[in-house]
């Protein structure tokens, strides 16, 4: 291949190719997050806003660092990350730390949440798998089952923690990568049918009482106006009463009067809408749409399937996070406890997002670089 | 077409489909936003804007704390509080001035209220003065039309009717801390001015005492008047807590302790419940609920006698001679001595190149086990310590519950029972043989809490693996027997009886005529310097004076109550602590006869 500036890997050339617009949008979301966390603490930098700002800045630094890692290194590490996540998820079952009724953490000097690593591991591993196969292999039944099992193993290890929200996220992100890789439509249709058939079984045997409660409360919030329904009712009142321009910064009466629970984490969108109204909500929704469309565009313009699929996987993650969170606080979906990307307070999910952001930027920087692909492997073999 | 091209085509196609499909969920979001704000917006506005307090929580009554016989130890009372809603007050400074003419308001109160008004959102009521008197309430009520934004709120407050009684066990209430707020989903905690248990039983049993909030869906109009109640759910009242304490006994021992630094506890041996636990000096928990003034707080915190410390469970002291029973029992169990073997006490013995002294400088002469315990001969126990060694002493002390938490809900210190491994780890030194000697008389590194000594005494008295319990027991728990030979236990118990009932016993002065007490005195050294036994207590610096200890139980022949007494820097166990122990047991016996 001819050497030109597009494939040169000098730092300066890479810097020129860095997708600045994408970073700016992420920073805008982060800034909105800091502003709302300032409001959540009734006009105080502590405890949320200043820490979110610091974490965001450090996370962004990490993302830029990851962006400039050699592509081949990331490619090589793909399976390693995936298997590390599996091993750690298994270890959680053996020696995990329990808090609030769920065993989700490992104590390795600091507390880590392996299901976060799994989010990245699934995307990387699936992308690499498809990158090294022929297209007809990708479509074969056995390959589809193989990848599906690879996604289901960490998903199952997550759901028994129990963490239904993250489990669903893992499955949807995995499905997203499969979709972009070109797995035929029929498989997705069958999966949806199988999933629907599975609901009665899950309801009767697998769901925990609190999860059932959330679904029932979603269907009828007045069933439990003090417990789970309290969140939804208060959130809807806050959003519904805000008007187009909102009640003004830090003037949201529902939030400031403490009617709104978890306003700094899962319900930050409610806080935003109460203070800044539909206008603020539309701006944030617009920013997410822009992120997702830019992600799809970056996936399309990349010359390597691996890179495209990693970008697509992260984009799916962002979409699922943002959509489920906003749908949840508006009462479109049951409360599942997923944060709003870049806005919600919380170090772990922000770290994962920033690593994902770094991966997207990395893939995009290397969009013209050739990665050895399926040519070396004969068709039909995938083990 | 190459594989790469095929794949890129696929991604492009799927990407376009994905982007197109995205319109659906995002339209749903925007549609729902439209629904909430435009279609149902009026209803939600009414629920929120006009009726700002749409979902009002009704506070549950906090559970009472009662003693074993149902006497009230902690209760609630309704008080009235003056609040100002800033947005309705227009000119808060002027309103506060006018309020000041009806209610005593210090300049500090006014300043603080103005600061709070400036900081909080305009529709949040700001507390100006808690605990209004009835004349104040009526004066304010009459003048309400001239006081825009002013309201009188009902306030629930904790009351401890016996003031300082059992303050270390009950604990106190205070504002919700940040950690408590983050660790809980209970909406009550985020209520302004909600108070939560911060220490002792109030903290440990907070969840059950607290109850659950009720809800009142009320419509309140723009001027703050309740228009109607849409629906309401009654609060679930807090559950009362029944402690094993007995108020009369607690009161008596607290009075007996007054003026000292020390701890006394009494246990009911039928079920292991602690019926009295006093630590002096103590404090009045009433003051904490709505904030102490700075000087009271400073007094509590800076007081060198540390009134907030529960000496029963957190104070660690060398057990002194009260440690000797388990050393004697261990030697019997291990076959290292017979009860009749006599060891000659000449007042001092040489070990290595050091002299070890008995408290009785003239010596006790040839002494057997019974006499050694009754007279508290140190030389006898130096010899036993030498035979037994620290590892065995550590093992037997563990069987009696020393050197570890007893597991009651109050904060506890672990204390320390040394071992060879411990010394190597801590000082990087070998265990010295001479240290066996001083360990055997409960000095040296040995540290115990009074509640541990009480547990030890209960186990010596009953031969059962008794655990102290703080809550009233519906059914007496079953305690396992300890793995000791009954005849050996009897030798120790008889010797403890002789301590109080025989003229040669060290606590003979504290005997009772009707009931036989069994016990053991202890005098634990604080500094290594020994004072001549004729030196008057007043001539020794207070902090160099010995701690006085007594453990005991009664009646000696059928143990029902056990006690521990620890008086800091109070002198000798027999002169200072034993009379207090006697009175504690007497109070318990009196209570038994009354019920």
mmCIF file of N, CA, C and O in Angstrom, chain A residues 131 133-135 302-305 370-375, chain B residues 1-11:
data_model
loop_
_atom_site.group_PDB
_atom_site.id
_atom_site.type_symbol
_atom_site.label_atom_id
_atom_site.label_comp_id
_atom_site.label_asym_id
_atom_site.label_seq_id
_atom_site.Cartn_x
_atom_site.Cartn_y
_atom_site.Cartn_z
ATOM 1 N N UNK A 131 -13.861 -9.593 12.341
ATOM 2 C CA UNK A 131 -12.835 -9.049 11.460
ATOM 3 C C UNK A 131 -12.044 -10.165 10.780
ATOM 4 O O UNK A 131 -11.622 -10.038 9.640
ATOM 5 N N UNK A 133 -13.089 -13.171 9.940
ATOM 6 C CA UNK A 133 -13.888 -14.177 9.225
ATOM 7 C C UNK A 133 -14.290 -13.654 7.853
ATOM 8 O O UNK A 133 -14.367 -12.450 7.620
ATOM 9 N N UNK A 134 -14.659 -14.612 6.994
ATOM 10 C CA UNK A 134 -15.250 -14.263 5.713
ATOM 11 C C UNK A 134 -16.721 -13.915 5.918
ATOM 12 O O UNK A 134 -17.332 -14.372 6.879
ATOM 13 N N UNK A 135 -17.271 -13.192 4.961
ATOM 14 C CA UNK A 135 -18.672 -12.777 5.120
ATOM 15 C C UNK A 135 -19.617 -13.961 5.167
ATOM 16 O O UNK A 135 -20.594 -13.943 5.906
ATOM 17 N N UNK A 302 -14.762 3.925 8.148
ATOM 18 C CA UNK A 302 -13.545 3.222 8.490
ATOM 19 C C UNK A 302 -13.312 2.073 7.509
ATOM 20 O O UNK A 302 -14.243 1.436 7.048
ATOM 21 N N UNK A 303 -12.029 1.830 7.168
ATOM 22 C CA UNK A 303 -11.717 0.810 6.171
ATOM 23 C C UNK A 303 -11.567 -0.576 6.804
ATOM 24 O O UNK A 303 -11.488 -1.563 6.106
ATOM 25 N N UNK A 304 -11.458 -0.644 8.128
ATOM 26 C CA UNK A 304 -11.309 -1.929 8.789
ATOM 27 C C UNK A 304 -12.603 -2.315 9.469
ATOM 28 O O UNK A 304 -13.205 -1.523 10.186
ATOM 29 N N UNK A 305 -12.991 -3.580 9.282
ATOM 30 C CA UNK A 305 -14.238 -4.012 9.924
ATOM 31 C C UNK A 305 -14.093 -3.983 11.444
ATOM 32 O O UNK A 305 -15.023 -3.621 12.154
ATOM 33 N N UNK A 370 -4.338 -0.425 7.467
ATOM 34 C CA UNK A 370 -4.836 -1.758 7.176
ATOM 35 C C UNK A 370 -4.528 -2.708 8.328
ATOM 36 O O UNK A 370 -3.424 -2.779 8.825
ATOM 37 N N UNK A 371 -5.547 -3.434 8.753
ATOM 38 C CA UNK A 371 -5.372 -4.485 9.750
ATOM 39 C C UNK A 371 -5.506 -5.815 9.026
ATOM 40 O O UNK A 371 -6.430 -5.980 8.240
ATOM 41 N N UNK A 372 -4.610 -6.779 9.274
ATOM 42 C CA UNK A 372 -4.771 -8.080 8.603
ATOM 43 C C UNK A 372 -6.109 -8.686 8.990
ATOM 44 O O UNK A 372 -6.484 -8.691 10.157
ATOM 45 N N UNK A 373 -6.842 -9.170 8.018
ATOM 46 C CA UNK A 373 -8.200 -9.616 8.276
ATOM 47 C C UNK A 373 -8.401 -11.070 7.981
ATOM 48 O O UNK A 373 -7.580 -11.919 8.331
ATOM 49 N N UNK A 374 -9.497 -11.344 7.255
ATOM 50 C CA UNK A 374 -9.942 -12.711 7.077
ATOM 51 C C UNK A 374 -9.136 -13.463 6.032
ATOM 52 O O UNK A 374 -9.269 -14.680 5.907
ATOM 53 N N UNK A 375 -8.322 -12.744 5.249
ATOM 54 C CA UNK A 375 -7.681 -13.373 4.101
ATOM 55 C C UNK A 375 -6.873 -14.596 4.506
ATOM 56 O O UNK A 375 -6.780 -15.559 3.766
ATOM 57 N N UNK B 1 -15.788 -9.290 -5.854
ATOM 58 C CA UNK B 1 -15.664 -8.267 -4.799
ATOM 59 C C UNK B 1 -14.900 -8.864 -3.616
ATOM 60 O O UNK B 1 -15.135 -10.000 -3.229
ATOM 61 N N UNK B 2 -13.982 -8.101 -3.047
ATOM 62 C CA UNK B 2 -13.171 -8.630 -1.940
ATOM 63 C C UNK B 2 -13.993 -8.683 -0.649
ATOM 64 O O UNK B 2 -15.022 -8.010 -0.526
ATOM 65 N N UNK B 3 -13.510 -9.499 0.272
ATOM 66 C CA UNK B 3 -14.178 -9.618 1.561
ATOM 67 C C UNK B 3 -14.315 -8.265 2.238
ATOM 68 O O UNK B 3 -15.370 -7.903 2.753
ATOM 69 N N UNK B 4 -13.209 -7.496 2.191
ATOM 70 C CA UNK B 4 -13.209 -6.200 2.854
ATOM 71 C C UNK B 4 -14.302 -5.306 2.276
ATOM 72 O O UNK B 4 -15.056 -4.659 3.005
ATOM 73 N N UNK B 5 -14.398 -5.280 0.952
ATOM 74 C CA UNK B 5 -15.412 -4.431 0.334
ATOM 75 C C UNK B 5 -16.807 -4.881 0.739
ATOM 76 O O UNK B 5 -17.670 -4.059 1.068
ATOM 77 N N UNK B 6 -17.000 -6.209 0.706
ATOM 78 C CA UNK B 6 -18.313 -6.735 1.100
ATOM 79 C C UNK B 6 -18.671 -6.274 2.507
ATOM 80 O O UNK B 6 -19.780 -5.822 2.769
ATOM 81 N N UNK B 7 -17.713 -6.419 3.380
ATOM 82 C CA UNK B 7 -17.954 -6.072 4.773
ATOM 83 C C UNK B 7 -18.281 -4.601 4.920
ATOM 84 O O UNK B 7 -19.179 -4.211 5.665
ATOM 85 N N UNK B 8 -17.535 -3.747 4.220
ATOM 86 C CA UNK B 8 -17.775 -2.312 4.331
ATOM 87 C C UNK B 8 -19.145 -1.954 3.784
ATOM 88 O O UNK B 8 -19.838 -1.110 4.345
ATOM 89 N N UNK B 9 -19.515 -2.635 2.726
ATOM 90 C CA UNK B 9 -20.858 -2.383 2.178
ATOM 91 C C UNK B 9 -21.928 -2.733 3.200
ATOM 92 O O UNK B 9 -22.886 -1.997 3.389
ATOM 93 N N UNK B 10 -21.703 -3.889 3.843
ATOM 94 C CA UNK B 10 -22.647 -4.334 4.864
ATOM 95 C C UNK B 10 -22.781 -3.298 5.975
ATOM 96 O O UNK B 10 -23.879 -2.938 6.396
ATOM 97 N N UNK B 11 -21.624 -2.813 6.428
ATOM 98 C CA UNK B 11 -21.647 -1.858 7.531
ATOM 99 C C UNK B 11 -22.359 -0.581 7.118
ATOM 100 O O UNK B 11 -23.159 -0.028 7.873
#
